[in-house]
Short mmCIF file of C-alpha atoms in Angstrom, two decimals:
data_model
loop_
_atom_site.label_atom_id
_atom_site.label_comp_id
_atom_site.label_asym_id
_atom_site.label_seq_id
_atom_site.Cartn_x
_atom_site.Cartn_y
_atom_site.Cartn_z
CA UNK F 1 90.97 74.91 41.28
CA UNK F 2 92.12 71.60 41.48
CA UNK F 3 95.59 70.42 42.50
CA UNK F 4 97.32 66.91 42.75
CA UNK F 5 100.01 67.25 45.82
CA UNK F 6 103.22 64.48 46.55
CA UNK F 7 103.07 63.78 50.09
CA UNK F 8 106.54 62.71 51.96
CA UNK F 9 107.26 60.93 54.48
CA UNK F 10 109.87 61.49 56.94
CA UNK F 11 112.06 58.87 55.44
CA UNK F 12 111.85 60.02 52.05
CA UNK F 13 109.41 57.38 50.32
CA UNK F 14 106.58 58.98 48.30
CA UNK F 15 102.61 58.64 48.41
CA UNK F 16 100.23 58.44 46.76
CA UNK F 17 99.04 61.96 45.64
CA UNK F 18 96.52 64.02 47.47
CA UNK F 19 93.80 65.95 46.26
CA UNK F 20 93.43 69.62 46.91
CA UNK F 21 91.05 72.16 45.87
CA UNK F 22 91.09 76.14 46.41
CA UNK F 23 89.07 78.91 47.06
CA UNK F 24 85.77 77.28 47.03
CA UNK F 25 82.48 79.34 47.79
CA UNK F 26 80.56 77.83 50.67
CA UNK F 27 77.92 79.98 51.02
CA UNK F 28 75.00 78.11 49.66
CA UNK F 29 72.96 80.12 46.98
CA UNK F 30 69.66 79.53 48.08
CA UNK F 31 70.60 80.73 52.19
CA UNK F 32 70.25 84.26 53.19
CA UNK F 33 73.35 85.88 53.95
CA UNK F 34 73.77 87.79 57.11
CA UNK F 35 75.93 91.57 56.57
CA UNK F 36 78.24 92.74 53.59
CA UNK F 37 77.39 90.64 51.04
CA UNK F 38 80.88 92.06 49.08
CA UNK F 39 82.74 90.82 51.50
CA UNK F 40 81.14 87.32 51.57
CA UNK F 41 82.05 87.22 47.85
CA UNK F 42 85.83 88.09 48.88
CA UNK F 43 86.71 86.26 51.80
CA UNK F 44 84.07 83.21 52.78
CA UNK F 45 86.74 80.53 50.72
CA UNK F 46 88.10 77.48 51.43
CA UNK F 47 91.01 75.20 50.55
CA UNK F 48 90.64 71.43 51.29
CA UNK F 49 93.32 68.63 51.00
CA UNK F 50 92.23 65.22 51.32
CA UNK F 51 94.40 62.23 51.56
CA UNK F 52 93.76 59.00 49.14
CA UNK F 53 92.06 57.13 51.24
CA UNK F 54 88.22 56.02 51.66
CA UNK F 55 85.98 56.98 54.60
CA UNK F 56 88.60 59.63 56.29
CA UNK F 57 88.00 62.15 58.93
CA UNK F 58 88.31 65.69 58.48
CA UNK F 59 89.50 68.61 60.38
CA UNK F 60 88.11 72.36 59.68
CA UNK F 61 90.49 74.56 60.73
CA UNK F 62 89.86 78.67 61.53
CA UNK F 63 92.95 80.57 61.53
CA UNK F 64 93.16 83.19 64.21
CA UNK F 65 94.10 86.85 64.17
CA UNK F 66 91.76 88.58 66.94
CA UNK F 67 89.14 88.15 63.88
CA UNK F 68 90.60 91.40 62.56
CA UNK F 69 93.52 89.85 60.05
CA UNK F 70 94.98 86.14 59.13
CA UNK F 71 94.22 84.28 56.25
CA UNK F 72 93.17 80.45 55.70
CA UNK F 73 96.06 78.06 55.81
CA UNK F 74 96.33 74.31 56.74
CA UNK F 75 97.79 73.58 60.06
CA UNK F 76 100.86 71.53 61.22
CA UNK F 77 101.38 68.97 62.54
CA UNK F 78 98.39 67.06 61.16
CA UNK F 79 98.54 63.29 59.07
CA UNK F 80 97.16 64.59 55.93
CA UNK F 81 97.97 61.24 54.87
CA UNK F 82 95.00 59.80 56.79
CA UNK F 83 92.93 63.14 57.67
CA UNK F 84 91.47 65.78 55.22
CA UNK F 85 92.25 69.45 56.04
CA UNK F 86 89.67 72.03 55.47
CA UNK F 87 91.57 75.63 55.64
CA UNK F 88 88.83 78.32 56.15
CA UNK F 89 89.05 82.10 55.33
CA UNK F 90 85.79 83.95 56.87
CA UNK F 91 84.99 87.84 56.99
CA UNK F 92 87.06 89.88 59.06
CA UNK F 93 85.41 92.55 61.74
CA UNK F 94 85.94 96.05 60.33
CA UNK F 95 83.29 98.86 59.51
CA UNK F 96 81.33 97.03 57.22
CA UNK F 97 81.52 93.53 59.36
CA UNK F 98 80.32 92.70 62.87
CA UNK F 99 79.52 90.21 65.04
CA UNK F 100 77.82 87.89 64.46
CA UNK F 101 78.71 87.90 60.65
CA UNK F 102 82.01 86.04 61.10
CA UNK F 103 80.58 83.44 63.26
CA UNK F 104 77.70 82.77 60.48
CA UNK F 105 80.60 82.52 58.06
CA UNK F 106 82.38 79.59 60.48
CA UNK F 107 79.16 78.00 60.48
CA UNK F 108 78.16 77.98 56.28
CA UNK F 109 81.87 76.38 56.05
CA UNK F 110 81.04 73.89 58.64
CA UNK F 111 77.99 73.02 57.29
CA UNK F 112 79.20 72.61 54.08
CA UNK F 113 81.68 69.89 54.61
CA UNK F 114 79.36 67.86 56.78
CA UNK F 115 76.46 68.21 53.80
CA UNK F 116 79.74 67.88 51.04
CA UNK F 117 82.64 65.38 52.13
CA UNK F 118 81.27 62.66 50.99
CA UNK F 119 81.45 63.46 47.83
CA UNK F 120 85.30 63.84 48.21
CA UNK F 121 85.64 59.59 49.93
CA UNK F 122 85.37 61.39 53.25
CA UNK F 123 82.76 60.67 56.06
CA UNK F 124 80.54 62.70 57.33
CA UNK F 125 80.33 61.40 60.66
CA UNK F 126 84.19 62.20 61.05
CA UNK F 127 84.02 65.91 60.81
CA UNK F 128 86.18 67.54 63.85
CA UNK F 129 86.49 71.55 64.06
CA UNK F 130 89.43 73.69 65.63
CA UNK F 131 90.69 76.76 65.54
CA UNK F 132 94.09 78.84 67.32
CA UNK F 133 92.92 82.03 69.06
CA UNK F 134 89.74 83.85 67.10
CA UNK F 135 89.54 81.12 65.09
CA UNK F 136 88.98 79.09 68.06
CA UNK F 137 86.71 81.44 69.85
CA UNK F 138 84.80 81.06 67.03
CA UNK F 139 84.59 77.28 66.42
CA UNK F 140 83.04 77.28 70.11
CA UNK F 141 80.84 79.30 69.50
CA UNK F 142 79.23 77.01 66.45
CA UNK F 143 80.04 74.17 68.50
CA UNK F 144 77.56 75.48 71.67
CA UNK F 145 75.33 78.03 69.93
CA UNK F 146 72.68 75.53 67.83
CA UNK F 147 71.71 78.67 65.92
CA UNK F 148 74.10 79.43 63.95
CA UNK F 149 74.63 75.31 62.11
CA UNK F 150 70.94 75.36 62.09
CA UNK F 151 70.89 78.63 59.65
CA UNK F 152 72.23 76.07 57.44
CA UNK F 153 70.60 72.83 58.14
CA UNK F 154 72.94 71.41 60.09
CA UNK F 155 73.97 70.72 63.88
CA UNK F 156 76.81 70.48 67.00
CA UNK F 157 75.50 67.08 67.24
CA UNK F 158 76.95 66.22 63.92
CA UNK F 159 80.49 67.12 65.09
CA UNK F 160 82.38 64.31 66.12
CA UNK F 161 84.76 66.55 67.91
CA UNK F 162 85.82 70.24 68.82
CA UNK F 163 89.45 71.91 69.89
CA UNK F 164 89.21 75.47 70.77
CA UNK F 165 93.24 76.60 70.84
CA UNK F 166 93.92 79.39 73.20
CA UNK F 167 90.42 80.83 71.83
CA UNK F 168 88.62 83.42 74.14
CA UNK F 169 85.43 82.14 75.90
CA UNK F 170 83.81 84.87 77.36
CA UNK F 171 82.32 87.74 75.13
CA UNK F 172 85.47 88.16 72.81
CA UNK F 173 87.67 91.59 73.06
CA UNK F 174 86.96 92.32 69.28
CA UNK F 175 82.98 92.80 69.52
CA UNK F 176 83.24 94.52 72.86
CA UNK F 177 85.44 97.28 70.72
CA UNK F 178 82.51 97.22 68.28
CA UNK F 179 80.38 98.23 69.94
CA UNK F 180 81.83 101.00 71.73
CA UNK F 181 80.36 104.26 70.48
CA UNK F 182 80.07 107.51 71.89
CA UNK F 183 76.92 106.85 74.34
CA UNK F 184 77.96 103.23 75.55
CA UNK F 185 81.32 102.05 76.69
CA UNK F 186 81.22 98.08 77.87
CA UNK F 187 83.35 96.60 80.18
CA UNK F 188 86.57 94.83 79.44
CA UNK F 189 84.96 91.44 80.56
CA UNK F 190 81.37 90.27 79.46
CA UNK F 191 79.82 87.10 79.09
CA UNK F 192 77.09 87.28 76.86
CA UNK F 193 75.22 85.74 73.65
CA UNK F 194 78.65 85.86 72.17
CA UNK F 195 80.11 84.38 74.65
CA UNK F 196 80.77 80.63 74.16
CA UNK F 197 80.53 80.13 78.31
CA UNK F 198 77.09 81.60 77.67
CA UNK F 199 75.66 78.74 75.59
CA UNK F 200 77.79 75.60 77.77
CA UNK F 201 74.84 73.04 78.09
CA UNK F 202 74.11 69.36 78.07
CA UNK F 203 73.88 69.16 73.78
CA UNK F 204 77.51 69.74 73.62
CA UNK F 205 79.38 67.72 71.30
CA UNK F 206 82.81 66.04 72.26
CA UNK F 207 85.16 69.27 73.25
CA UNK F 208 88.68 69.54 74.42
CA UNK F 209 89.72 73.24 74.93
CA UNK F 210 93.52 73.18 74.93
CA UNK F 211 95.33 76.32 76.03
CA UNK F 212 99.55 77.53 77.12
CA UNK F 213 100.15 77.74 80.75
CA UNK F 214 98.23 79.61 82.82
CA UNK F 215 101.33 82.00 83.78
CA UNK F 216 102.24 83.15 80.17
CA UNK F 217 99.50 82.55 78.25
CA UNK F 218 96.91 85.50 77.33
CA UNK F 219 95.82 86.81 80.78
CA UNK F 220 92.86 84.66 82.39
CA UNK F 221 92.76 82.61 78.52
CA UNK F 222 93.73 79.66 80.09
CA UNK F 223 91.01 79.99 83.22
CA UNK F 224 88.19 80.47 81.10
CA UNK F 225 88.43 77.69 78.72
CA UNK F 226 89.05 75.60 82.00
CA UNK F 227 86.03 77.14 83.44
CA UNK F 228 83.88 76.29 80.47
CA UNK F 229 85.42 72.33 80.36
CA UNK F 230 84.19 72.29 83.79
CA UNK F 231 81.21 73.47 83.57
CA UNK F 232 80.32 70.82 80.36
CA UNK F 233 81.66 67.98 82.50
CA UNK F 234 80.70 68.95 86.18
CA UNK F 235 77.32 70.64 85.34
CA UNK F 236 76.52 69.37 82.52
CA UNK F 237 77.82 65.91 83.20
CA UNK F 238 79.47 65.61 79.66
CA UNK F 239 82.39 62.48 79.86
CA UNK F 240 83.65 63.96 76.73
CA UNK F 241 84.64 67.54 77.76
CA UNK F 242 88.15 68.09 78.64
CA UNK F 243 90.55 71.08 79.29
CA UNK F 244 94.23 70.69 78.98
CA UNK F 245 97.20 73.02 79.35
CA UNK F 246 100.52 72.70 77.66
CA UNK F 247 103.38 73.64 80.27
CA UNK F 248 105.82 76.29 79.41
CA UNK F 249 104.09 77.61 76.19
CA UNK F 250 101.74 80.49 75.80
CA UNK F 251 98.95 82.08 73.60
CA UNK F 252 101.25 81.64 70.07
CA UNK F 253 103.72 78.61 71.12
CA UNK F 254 100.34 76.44 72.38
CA UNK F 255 99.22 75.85 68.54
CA UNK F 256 101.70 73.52 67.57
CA UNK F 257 101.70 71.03 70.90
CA UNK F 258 98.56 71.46 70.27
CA UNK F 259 97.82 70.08 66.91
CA UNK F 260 100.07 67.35 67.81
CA UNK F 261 97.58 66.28 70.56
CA UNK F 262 94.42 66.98 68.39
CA UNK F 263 95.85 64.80 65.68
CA UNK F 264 96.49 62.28 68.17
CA UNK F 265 93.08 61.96 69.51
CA UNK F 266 91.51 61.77 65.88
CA UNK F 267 93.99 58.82 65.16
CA UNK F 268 93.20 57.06 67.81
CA UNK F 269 88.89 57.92 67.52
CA UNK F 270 89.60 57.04 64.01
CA UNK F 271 91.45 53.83 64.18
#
């Protein structure tokens, strides 16, 4: 579905409209899906709103939820009059979805705005990812696990940039609950192949992980995503890996600040 949106600016004077289009499919037909197949039909959508402009850079954005609930929705505090949004809906865990079906989901909807922007004036060299919370967790994870971009013929190094909001870098809670069973019970902390700390390594593309202060913020949230910063710039000796933390806010109040400084930097990359 296509839409034609007024944009306004703060003082009142009108732009020119916007483009939007809803709920389109971004699984490509001819790749093999990975779990419920039902459920790819019902939730892998998107929504994107460019501006009307040539050559723009776009954001993909992952909503968050503990990848258990939340729905697709463009976030604040972002110049849509100079950078396309890309709101992304992807399976949530639940009986008949686990890991890593979500996280191939993140990746098919990545991959099809770098392979499809173009087509909509944007560039394709201008494509930045982020996410609040699970949706963060899980634009890391793309980000530092090749794999799952390479299902669909694409890769990190295409990313011009990645901001992980509050998202949860070691093995997250969610898939440690699925796979507790009767026989095997796993421990509250893990850092595994799901883990985005797991896969921290020299091909990283540009990354800031921005979280809420360390004293309110989800407990030991804001350590890990300084842990993995470090170990991309200190290890890994990456210039363009940074960790920042927003003073006074925590896991929910972070997003907004957030955005605001994630717009910022694509302005000024962009200029």
């Amino acid at each position: 579905m296509k839409k034609f949106i007024i944009a306004l600016l703060s003082c009142g004077a009108l732009l020119l409209a916007a483009k939007e289009e809803q709920n389109i499919s971004y699984y490509e037909k001819n790749v093999a899906l990975h779990g419920c197949k039902e459920e790819i039909a019902k939730r892998c959508k998107l929504d994107i709103l460019t501006p009307d402009t040539e050559n723009f850079p776009t954001l993909i954005y992952f909503h968050g939820g503990g990848l258990t609930r939340g729905n697709k929705h463009y976030p604040e505090n972002i110049d849509r009059t100079k950078i396309a949004v890309v709101a992304v809906n992807y399976r949530l865990s639940s009986n008949n979805v686990n890991a890593p079906d979500y996280i191939y989901d993140a990746a098919a909807a990545t991959a099809w705005v770098l392979k499809n922007i173009k087509k909509y004036g944007g560039s394709p060299e201008k494509v930045y990812i982020a996410g609040h919370s699970a949706g963060g967790y899980l634009s890391a994870m793309i980000a530092l696990n090749k794999k799952y971009l390479a299902t669909f013929g694409c890769d990190p190094s295409q990313l011009a940039g990645v901001y992980p909001i509050s998202g949860q870098m070691s093995t997250h809670f969610r898939i440690l609950k699925e796979r507790k069973n009767a026989s095997y019970n796993p421990p509250e902390f893990m850092v595994d192949e799901f883990a985005p700390l797991f896969h921290a390594s020299k091909d990283a593309p540009p990354m800031i992980l921005i979280c809420g202060d360390p004293q309110i913020d989800w407990p030991a949230r804001a350590e890990e995503n300084q842990l993995l910063a470090a170990r991309l710039k200190y290890v890994y000796k990456l210039k363009n890996a940074r960790f920042i933390s927003i003073p006074g806010t925590n896991h929910s109040s972070c997003r907004r600040p957030a955005l605001k400084i994630i717009n910022e930097e694509i302005s000024t990359a962009c200029k």
